[in-house]
Coordinates of C-alpha atoms in Angstrom, one line a residue:
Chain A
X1 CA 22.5 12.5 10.3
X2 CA 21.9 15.9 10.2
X3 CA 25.3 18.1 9.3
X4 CA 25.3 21.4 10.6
X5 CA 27.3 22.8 7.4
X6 CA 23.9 21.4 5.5
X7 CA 21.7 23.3 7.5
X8 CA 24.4 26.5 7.2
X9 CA 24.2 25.9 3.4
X10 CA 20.8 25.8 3.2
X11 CA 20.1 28.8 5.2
X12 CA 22.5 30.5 2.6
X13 CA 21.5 29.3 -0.8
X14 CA 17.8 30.3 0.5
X15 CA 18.4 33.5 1.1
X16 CA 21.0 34.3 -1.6
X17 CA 19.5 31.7 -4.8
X18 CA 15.5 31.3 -4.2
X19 CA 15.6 34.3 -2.4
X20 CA 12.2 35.7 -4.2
X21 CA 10.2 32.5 -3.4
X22 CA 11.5 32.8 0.0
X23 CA 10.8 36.1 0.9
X24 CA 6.8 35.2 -0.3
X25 CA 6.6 32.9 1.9
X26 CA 7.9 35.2 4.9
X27 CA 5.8 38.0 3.9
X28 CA 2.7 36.1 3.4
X29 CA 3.6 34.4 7.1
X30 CA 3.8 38.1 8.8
X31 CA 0.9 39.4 6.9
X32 CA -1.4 36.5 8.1
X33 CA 0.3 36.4 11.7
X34 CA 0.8 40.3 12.2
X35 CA -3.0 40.6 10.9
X36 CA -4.3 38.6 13.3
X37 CA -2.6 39.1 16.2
X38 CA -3.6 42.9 15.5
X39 CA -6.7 42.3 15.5
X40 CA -7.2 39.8 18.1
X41 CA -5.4 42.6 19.9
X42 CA -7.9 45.4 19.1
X43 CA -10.9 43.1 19.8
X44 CA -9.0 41.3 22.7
X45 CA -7.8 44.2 25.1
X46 CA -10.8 45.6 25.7
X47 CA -12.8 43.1 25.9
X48 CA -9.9 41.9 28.8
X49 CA -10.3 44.7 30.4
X50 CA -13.8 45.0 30.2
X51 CA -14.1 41.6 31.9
X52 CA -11.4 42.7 34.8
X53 CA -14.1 45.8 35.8
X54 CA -17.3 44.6 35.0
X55 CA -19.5 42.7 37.3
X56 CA -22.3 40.7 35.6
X57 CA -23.9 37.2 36.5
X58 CA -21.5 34.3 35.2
X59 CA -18.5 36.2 34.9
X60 CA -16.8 33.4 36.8
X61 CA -17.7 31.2 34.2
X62 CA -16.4 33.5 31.2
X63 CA -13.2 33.9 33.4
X64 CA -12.5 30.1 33.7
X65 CA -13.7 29.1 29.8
X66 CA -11.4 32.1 28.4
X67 CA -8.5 30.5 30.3
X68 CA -9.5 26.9 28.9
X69 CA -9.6 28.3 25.4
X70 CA -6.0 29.8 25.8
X71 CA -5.0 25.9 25.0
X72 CA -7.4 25.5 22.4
X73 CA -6.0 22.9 20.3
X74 CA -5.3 24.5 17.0
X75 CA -6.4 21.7 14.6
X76 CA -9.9 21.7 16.6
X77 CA -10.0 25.1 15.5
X78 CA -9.0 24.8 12.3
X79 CA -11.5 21.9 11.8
X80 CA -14.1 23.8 12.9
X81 CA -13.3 27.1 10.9
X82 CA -12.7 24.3 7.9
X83 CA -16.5 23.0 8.3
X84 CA -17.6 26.7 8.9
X85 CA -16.2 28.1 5.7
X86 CA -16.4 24.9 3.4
X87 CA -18.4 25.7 0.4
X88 CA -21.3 23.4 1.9
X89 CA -21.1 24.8 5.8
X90 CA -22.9 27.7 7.3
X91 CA -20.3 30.3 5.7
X92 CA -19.6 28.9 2.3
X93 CA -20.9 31.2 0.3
X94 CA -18.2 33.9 1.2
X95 CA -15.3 31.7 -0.9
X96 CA -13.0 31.9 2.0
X97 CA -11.7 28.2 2.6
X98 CA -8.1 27.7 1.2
X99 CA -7.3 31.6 1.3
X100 CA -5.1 33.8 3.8
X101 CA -8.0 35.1 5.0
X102 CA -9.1 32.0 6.2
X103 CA -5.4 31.4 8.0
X104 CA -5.8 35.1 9.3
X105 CA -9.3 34.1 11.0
X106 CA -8.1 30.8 12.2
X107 CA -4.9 32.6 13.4
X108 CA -7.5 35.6 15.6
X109 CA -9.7 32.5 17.3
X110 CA -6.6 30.8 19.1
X111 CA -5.0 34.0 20.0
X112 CA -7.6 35.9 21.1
X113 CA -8.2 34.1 24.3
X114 CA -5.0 34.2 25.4
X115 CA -5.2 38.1 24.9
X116 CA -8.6 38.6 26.9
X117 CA -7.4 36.0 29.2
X118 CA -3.9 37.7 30.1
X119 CA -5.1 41.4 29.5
X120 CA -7.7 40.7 31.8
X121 CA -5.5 39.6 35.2
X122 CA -3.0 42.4 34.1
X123 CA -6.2 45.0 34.1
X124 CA -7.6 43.7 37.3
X125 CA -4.5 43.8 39.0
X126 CA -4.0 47.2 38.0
X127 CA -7.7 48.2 39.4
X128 CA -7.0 46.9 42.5
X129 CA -4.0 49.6 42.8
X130 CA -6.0 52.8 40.9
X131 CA -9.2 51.9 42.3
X132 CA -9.5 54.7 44.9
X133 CA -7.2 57.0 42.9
X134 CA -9.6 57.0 39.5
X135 CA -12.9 56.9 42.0
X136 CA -12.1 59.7 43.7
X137 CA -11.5 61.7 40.2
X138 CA -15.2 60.9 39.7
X139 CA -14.2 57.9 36.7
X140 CA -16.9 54.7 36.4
X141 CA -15.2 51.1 36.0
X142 CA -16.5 51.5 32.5
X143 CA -14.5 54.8 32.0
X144 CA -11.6 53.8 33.7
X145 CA -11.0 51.4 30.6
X146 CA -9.6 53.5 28.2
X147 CA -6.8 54.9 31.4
X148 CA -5.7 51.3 32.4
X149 CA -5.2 49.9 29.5
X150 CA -2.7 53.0 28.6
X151 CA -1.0 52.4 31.6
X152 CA -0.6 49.0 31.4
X153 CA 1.1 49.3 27.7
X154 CA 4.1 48.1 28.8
X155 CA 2.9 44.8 30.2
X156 CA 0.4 44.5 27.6
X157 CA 2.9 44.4 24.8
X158 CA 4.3 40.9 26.2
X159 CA 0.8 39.6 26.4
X160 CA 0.3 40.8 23.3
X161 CA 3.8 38.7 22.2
X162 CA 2.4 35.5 24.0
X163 CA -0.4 35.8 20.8
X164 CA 2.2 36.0 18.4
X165 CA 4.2 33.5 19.6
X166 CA 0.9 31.3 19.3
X167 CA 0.2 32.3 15.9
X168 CA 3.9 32.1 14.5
X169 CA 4.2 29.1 15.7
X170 CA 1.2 27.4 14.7
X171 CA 0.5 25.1 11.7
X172 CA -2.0 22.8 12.3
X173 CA -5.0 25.4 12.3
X174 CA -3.5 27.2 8.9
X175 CA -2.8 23.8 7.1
X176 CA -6.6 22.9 7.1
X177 CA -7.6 25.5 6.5
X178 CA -5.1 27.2 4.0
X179 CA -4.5 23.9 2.2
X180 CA -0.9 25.1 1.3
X181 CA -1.2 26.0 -1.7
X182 CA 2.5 26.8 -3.1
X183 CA 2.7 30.9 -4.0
X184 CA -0.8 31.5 -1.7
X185 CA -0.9 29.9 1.1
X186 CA 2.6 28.3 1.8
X187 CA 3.6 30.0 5.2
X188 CA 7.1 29.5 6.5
X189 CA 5.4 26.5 9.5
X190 CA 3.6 24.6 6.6
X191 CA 6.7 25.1 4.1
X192 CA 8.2 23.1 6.9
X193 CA 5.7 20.1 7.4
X194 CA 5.9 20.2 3.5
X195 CA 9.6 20.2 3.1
X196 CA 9.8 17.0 6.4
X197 CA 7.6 15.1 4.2
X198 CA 9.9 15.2 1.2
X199 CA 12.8 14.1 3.3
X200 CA 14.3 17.5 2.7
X201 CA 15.4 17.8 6.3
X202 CA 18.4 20.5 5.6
X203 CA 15.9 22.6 3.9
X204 CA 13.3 22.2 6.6
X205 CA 15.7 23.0 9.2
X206 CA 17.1 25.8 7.6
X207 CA 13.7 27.5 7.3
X208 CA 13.1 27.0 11.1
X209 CA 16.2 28.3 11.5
X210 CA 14.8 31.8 9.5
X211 CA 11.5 31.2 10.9
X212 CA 13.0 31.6 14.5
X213 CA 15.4 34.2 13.8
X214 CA 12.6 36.4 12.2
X215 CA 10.5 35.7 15.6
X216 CA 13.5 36.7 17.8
X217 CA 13.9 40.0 15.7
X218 CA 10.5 40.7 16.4
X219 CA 10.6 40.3 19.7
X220 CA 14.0 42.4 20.3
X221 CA 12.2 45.1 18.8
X222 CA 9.6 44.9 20.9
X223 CA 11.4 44.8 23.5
X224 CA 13.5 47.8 22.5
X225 CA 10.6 49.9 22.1
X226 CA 9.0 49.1 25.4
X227 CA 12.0 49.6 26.9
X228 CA 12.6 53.3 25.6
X229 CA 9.1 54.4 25.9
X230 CA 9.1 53.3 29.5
X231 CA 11.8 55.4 30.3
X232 CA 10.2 58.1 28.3
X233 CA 7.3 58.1 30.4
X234 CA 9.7 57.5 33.8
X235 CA 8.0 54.2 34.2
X236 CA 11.5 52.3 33.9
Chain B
X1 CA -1.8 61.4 20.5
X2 CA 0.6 59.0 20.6
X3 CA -1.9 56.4 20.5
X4 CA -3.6 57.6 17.6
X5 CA -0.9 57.8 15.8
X6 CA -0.7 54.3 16.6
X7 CA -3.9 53.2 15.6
X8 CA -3.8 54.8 12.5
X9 CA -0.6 53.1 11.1
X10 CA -1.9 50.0 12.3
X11 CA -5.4 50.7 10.6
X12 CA -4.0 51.2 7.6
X13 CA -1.5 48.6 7.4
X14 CA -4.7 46.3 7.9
X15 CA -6.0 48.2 4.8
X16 CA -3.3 47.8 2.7
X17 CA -2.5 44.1 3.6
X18 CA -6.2 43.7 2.7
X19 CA -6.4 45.3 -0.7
X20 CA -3.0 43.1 -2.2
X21 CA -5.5 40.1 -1.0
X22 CA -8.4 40.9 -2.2
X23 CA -6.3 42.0 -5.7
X24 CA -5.0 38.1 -5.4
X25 CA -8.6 36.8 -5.1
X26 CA -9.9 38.7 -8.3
X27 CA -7.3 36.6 -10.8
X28 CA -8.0 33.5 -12.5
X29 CA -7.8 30.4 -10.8
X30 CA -9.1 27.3 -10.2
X31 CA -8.6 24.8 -7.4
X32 CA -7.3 21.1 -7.9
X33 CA -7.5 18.7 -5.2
X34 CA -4.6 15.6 -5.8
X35 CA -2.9 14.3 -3.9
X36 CA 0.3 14.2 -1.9
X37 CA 2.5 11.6 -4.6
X38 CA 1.7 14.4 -7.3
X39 CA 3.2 17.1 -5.2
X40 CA 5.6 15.7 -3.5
X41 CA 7.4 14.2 -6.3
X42 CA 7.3 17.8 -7.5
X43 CA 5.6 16.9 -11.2
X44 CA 3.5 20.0 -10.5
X45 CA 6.7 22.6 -10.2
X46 CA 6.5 21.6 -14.0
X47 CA 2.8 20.6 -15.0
X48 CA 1.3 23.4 -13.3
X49 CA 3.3 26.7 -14.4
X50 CA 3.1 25.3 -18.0
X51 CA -0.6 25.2 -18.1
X52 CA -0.7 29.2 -16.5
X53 CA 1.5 29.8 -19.1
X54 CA -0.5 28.6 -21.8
X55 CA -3.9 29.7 -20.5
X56 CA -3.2 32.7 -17.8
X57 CA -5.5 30.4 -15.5
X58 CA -3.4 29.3 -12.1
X59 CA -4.3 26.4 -10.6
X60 CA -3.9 26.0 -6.8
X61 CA -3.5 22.5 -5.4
X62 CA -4.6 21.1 -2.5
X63 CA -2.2 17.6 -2.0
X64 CA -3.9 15.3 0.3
X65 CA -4.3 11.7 0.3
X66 CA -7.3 10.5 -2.7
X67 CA -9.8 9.9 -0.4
X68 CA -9.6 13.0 1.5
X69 CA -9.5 14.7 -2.0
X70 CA -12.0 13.1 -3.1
X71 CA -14.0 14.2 0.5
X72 CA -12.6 18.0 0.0
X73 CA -14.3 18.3 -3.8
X74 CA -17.8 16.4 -2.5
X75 CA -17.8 19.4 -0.2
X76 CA -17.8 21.9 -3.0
X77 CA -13.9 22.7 -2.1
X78 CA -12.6 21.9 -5.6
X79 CA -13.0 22.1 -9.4
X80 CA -11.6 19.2 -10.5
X81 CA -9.9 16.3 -8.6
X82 CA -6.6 14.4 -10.1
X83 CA -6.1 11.6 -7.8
X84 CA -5.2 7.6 -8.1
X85 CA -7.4 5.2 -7.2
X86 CA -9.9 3.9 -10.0
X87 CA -12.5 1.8 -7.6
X88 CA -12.6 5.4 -5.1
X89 CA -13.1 7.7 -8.5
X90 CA -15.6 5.1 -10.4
X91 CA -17.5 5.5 -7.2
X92 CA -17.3 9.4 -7.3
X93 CA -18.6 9.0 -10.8
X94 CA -21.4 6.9 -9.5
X95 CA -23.0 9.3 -7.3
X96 CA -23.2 12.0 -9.2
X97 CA -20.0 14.0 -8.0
X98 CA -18.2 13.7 -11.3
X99 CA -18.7 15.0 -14.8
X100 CA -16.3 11.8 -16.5
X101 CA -13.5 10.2 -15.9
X102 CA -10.3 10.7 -18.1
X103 CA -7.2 9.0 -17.6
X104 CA -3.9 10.9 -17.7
X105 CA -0.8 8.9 -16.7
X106 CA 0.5 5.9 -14.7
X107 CA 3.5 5.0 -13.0
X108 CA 4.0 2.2 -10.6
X109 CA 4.1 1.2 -6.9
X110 CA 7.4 -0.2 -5.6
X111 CA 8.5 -1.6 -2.1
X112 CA 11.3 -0.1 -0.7
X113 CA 12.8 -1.7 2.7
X114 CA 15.5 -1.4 5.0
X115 CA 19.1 -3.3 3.5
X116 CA 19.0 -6.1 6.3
X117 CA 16.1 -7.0 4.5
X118 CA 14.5 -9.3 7.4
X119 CA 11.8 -10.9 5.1
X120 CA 14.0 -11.9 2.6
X121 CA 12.5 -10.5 -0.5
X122 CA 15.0 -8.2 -2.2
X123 CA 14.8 -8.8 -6.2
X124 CA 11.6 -10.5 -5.9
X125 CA 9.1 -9.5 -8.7
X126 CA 5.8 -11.6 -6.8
X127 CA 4.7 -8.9 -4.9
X128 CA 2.1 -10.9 -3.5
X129 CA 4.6 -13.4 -2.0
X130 CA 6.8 -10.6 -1.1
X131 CA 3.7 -9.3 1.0
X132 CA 3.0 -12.5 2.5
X133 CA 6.5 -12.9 3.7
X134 CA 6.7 -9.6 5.4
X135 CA 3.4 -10.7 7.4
X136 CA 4.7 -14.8 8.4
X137 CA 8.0 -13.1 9.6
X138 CA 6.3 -9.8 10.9
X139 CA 8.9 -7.6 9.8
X140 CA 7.9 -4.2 10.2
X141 CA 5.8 -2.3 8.0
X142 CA 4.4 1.4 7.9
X143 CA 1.3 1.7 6.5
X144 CA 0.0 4.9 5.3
X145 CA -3.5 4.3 7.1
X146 CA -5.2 7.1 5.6
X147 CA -7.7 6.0 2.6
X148 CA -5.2 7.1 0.5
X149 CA -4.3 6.1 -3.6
X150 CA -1.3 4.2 -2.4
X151 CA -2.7 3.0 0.9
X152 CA -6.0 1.8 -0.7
X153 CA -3.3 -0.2 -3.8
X154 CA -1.5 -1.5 -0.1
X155 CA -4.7 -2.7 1.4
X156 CA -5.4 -4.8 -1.9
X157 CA -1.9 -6.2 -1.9
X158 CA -2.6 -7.7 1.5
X159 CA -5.5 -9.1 -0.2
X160 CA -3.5 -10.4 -3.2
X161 CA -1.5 -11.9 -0.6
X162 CA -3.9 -14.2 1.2
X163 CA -2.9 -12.1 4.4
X164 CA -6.1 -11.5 6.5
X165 CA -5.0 -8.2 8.3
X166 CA -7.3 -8.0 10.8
X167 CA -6.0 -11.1 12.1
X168 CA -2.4 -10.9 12.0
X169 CA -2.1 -7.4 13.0
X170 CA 0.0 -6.4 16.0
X171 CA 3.2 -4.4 16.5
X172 CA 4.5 -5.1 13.1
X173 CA 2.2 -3.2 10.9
X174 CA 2.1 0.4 11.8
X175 CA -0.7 3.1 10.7
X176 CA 0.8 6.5 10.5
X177 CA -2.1 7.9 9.4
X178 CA 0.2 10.7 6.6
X179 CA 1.3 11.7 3.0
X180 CA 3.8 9.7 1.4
X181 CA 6.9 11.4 2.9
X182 CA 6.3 11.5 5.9
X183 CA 5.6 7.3 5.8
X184 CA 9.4 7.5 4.2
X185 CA 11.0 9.3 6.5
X186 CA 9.0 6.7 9.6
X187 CA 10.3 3.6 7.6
X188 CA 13.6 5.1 7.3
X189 CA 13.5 6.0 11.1
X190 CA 12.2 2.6 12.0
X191 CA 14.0 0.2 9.5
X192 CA 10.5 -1.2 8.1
X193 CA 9.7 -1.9 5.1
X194 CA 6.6 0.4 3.2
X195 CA 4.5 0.4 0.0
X196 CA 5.0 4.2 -2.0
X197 CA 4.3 5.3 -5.8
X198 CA 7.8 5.3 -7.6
X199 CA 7.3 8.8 -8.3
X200 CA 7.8 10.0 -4.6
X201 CA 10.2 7.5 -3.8
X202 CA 13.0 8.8 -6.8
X203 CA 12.2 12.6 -5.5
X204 CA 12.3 11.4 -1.6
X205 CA 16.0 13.0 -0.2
X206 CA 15.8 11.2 2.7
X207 CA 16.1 7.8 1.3
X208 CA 18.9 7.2 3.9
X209 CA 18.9 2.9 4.6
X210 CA 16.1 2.3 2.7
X211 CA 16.0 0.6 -1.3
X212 CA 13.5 -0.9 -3.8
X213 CA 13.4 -4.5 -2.7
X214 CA 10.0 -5.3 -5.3
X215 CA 9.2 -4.1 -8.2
X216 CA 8.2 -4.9 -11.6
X217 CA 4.5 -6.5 -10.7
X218 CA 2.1 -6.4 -12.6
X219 CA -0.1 -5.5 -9.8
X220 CA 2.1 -2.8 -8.5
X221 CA 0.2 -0.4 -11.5
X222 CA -0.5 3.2 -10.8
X223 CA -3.1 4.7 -12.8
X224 CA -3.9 8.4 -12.3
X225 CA -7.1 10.0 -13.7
X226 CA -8.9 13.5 -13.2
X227 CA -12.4 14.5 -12.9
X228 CA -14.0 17.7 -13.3
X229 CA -16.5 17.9 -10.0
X230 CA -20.2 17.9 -11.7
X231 CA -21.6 21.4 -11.6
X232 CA -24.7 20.1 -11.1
X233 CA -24.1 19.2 -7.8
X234 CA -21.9 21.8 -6.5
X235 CA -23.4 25.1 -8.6
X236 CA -19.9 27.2 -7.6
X237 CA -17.7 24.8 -9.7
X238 CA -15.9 26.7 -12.2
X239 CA -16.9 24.3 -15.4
X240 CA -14.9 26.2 -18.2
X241 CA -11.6 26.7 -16.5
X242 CA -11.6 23.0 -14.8
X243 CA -12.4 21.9 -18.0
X244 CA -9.6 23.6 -19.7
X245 CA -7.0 22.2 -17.1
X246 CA -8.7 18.4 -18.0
X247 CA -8.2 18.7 -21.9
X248 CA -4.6 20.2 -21.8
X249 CA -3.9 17.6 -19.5
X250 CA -5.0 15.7 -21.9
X251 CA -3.8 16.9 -25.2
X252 CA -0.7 15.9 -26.6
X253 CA 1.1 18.9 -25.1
X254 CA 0.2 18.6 -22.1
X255 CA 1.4 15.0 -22.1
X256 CA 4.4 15.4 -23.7
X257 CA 5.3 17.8 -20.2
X258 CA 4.3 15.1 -18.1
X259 CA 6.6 12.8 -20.0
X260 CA 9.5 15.1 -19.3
X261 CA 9.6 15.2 -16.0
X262 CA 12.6 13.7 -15.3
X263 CA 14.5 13.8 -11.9
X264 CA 18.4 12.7 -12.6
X265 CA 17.6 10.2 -15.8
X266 CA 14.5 8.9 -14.3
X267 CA 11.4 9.6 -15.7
X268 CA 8.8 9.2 -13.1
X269 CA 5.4 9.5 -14.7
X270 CA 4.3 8.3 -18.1
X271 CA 1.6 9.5 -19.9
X272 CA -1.3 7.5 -21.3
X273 CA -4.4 9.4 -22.2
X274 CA -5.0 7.5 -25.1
X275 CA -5.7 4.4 -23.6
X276 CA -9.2 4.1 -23.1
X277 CA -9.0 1.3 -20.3
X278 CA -7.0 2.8 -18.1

């Protein structure tokens, strides 16, 4: 059994004792995570938005596979990324297989669908209310982009939380690919698969326990912010 | 404006972020693939910093089960391999995937089981027997299942045993398919007895119900060894530094580390470099 005063002590002696080996860990989590959520996000938006205004042939098709990929099951995509990158696949030659850059790239494929996919109902639901509004001010569906997207910050910012919560919470992709490797590619999820193995179950809670405090800080702060620069911009 | 703002601090966050990786990626380092019983019984925490010590090379492990380590450095994914399981790496050797075999260090397989003990084989020292006793009263078992060191050593107990597998299998006998903990933690969870190197099972924290009930075979050895992957077939291997990780392994220093790893007063590897059979 599981004491709680364990888990409590854990918690403690990991941030007061190991505290430097900790706080690697957590940095090199929000770097890889933060990265690619970023990213995804500058790649993801417009491309959401682009596929809310534009008609082409197929776009039904994109629409539906987008939303599929949204539960892309991250150790399919971390076994594909692994072959991809493996010193004998297509990519080897770039060295990337076992490093953070390889996390960070496994990290942007499962959360960039879920940014095109969510960007792009919040953009076309959008259009549907400032379609006749930008028209008449002369703006294409292609030029409109750029407008919608600033108006819909706000709800962009939790679509753009949904990625991070995928990519927090994700281990299976980034422990293929990453390997684990203690001091470069130890994040705080695969710390915790490492730390269950070893029958270390106090430790292993106790770094959920940071893990999930760090993500509800995050969030609160988004939050926050969203919240004051709505009513800056009277959108409350 | 706002925005811009924006996208510049995120821009160069990105940047920054990327420089202190691509900084990381310029040191000197090679990459070891071994396996989960090496790591998880924490032997590297010691071996490892030693060596960067020593050399200023750092080694980066990859701890999965033999044969998938043996798979990662076939790839090209590795410099040198330190696993254990001699008929897996003589193989390795055979087609050309490994320079030579050296061997490093042993320890030894025990059984641990639940107290009830439902086969009746606590204190036995005939594995074999002990094996073919868990089968005739299929008392549960958790079998690593995952062409590992230790599950490939379990697989030729059954053997030992006169137990056809195939045949008796059924509820009883349970693949789990992972590393060496997480098969603890499953026969702790499940009462059932397991096969695990000594060296994970004196660092395992979870022991919880579970105790050696055989040990002391002769057939229970574990012999690791550690190849460097041949450059010839994989041009990106780095042959100097893998090579320098193999001989301090080897040397008397780097044995005499290996020999000190001690958790409480148990010593849970010991070295044997100089034994040309192993």
């Amino acid at each position: 059994m599981l004491q709680d005063m364990t888990i409590l002590s854990s918690v403690l002696s990991l941030l007061g004792g190991d505290g430097g080996r900790l706080l690697e860990i957590v940095l090199l989590s929000l770097g890889v995570t933060i990265t690619a959520v970023v990213c995804a996000g500058f790649v993801g938006l417009p491309l959401g938005a682009g596929l809310a205004l534009v008609r082409f042939p197929g776009r039904t098709v994109v629409i539906v596979l987008v939303n599929t990929l949204m539960g892309f099951p991250p150790v399919v995509a971390g076994l594909v990324i692994f072959l991809l990158l493996s010193r004998s696949g297509p990519l080897g030659g770039l060295g990337l297989l076992f490093t953070p850059k390889a996390m960070m790239i496994a990290q942007f494929v499962l959360v960039l669908p879920i940014v095109v996919a969510l960007s792009r109902q919040t953009i076309e639901d959008l259009w549907t209310e400032y379609r006749d509004h930008l028209t008449s001010l002369g703006a294409g569906r292609l030029g409109s982009i750029p407008t919608l997207l600033w108006d819909a910050r706000f709800s962009l910012v939790t679509t753009m939380l949904a990625g991070l919560g995928r990519a927090s919470a994700e281990v299976g992709a980034i422990l293929i690919v990453g390997g684990n490797i203690a001091g470069f590619t130890r994040t705080m999820t695969t710390s915790i698969a490492l730390e269950t193995s070893k029958g270390d179950l106090p430790l292993a809670m106790a770094l959920g326990v940071i893990l999930m405090s760090l993500t509800l800080a995050i969030n609160g702060l988004a939050y926050g912010i969203s919240r004051v620069g709505a009513r800056f911009s009277g959108k409350s | 404006m706002l925005r811009r703002t924006f996208i510049q601090a995120a821009a160069s966050a990105l940047i920054a972020v990327g420089l202190s990786w691509s900084a990381h990626a310029e040191d000197r380092f090679i990459t070891v693939a071994s396996t989960t019983s090496t790591q998880d019984s924490g032997l590297f925490n010691v071996l490892l910093p030693a060596f960067t010590a020593k050399t200023g090379i750092t080694v980066k492990v990859i701890a999965q089960g033999t044969g998938q380590a043996l798979d990662t450095a076939r790839r090209g994914d590795a410099d040198v391999v330190f696993v254990h399981a001699k008929a897996q790496e003589l193989k390795f050797l055979a087609d050309g995937f490994g320079v030579k075999r050296y061997p490093v260090m042993y320890n030894d397989f025990v059984v641990v089981g639940p107290k009830s003990d439902p086969a009746g084989i606590g204190g036995s020292k005939d594995v074999a027997a002990a094996f073919k006793a868990i089968a005739d009263k299929k008392a549960p078992f958790v079998s690593r299942g995952d062409k590992s060191g230790t599950n490939t050593a379990e697989l030729n107990l059954w053997k030992a045993a006169g137990v056809d597998l195939q045949a008796v299998r059924g509820d009883w006998y349970r693949e789990i398919g992972q590393g060496m903990g997480a098969t603890l933690n499953t026969a702790n969870a499940m009462a059932a007895y397991t096969l695990s190197d000594r060296g994970t099972w004196i660092a395992f924290a979870n022991k919880g119900d579970l105790g050696i009930v055989v040990e002391g075979d002769k057939k229970l050895f574990n012999q690791y060894g550690v190849m460097l992957v041949n450059p010839a077939k994989i041009p990106t291997v780095k042959v100097n530094d893998g090579q320098a990780f193999i001989d301090w392994l080897v040397s008397p220093e780097g044995q005499a580390v290996i020999a000190g790893y001690h958790i409480g007063d148990k010593q849970l590897f010991f070295p044997n470099a100089n034994d040309p059979n192993a």
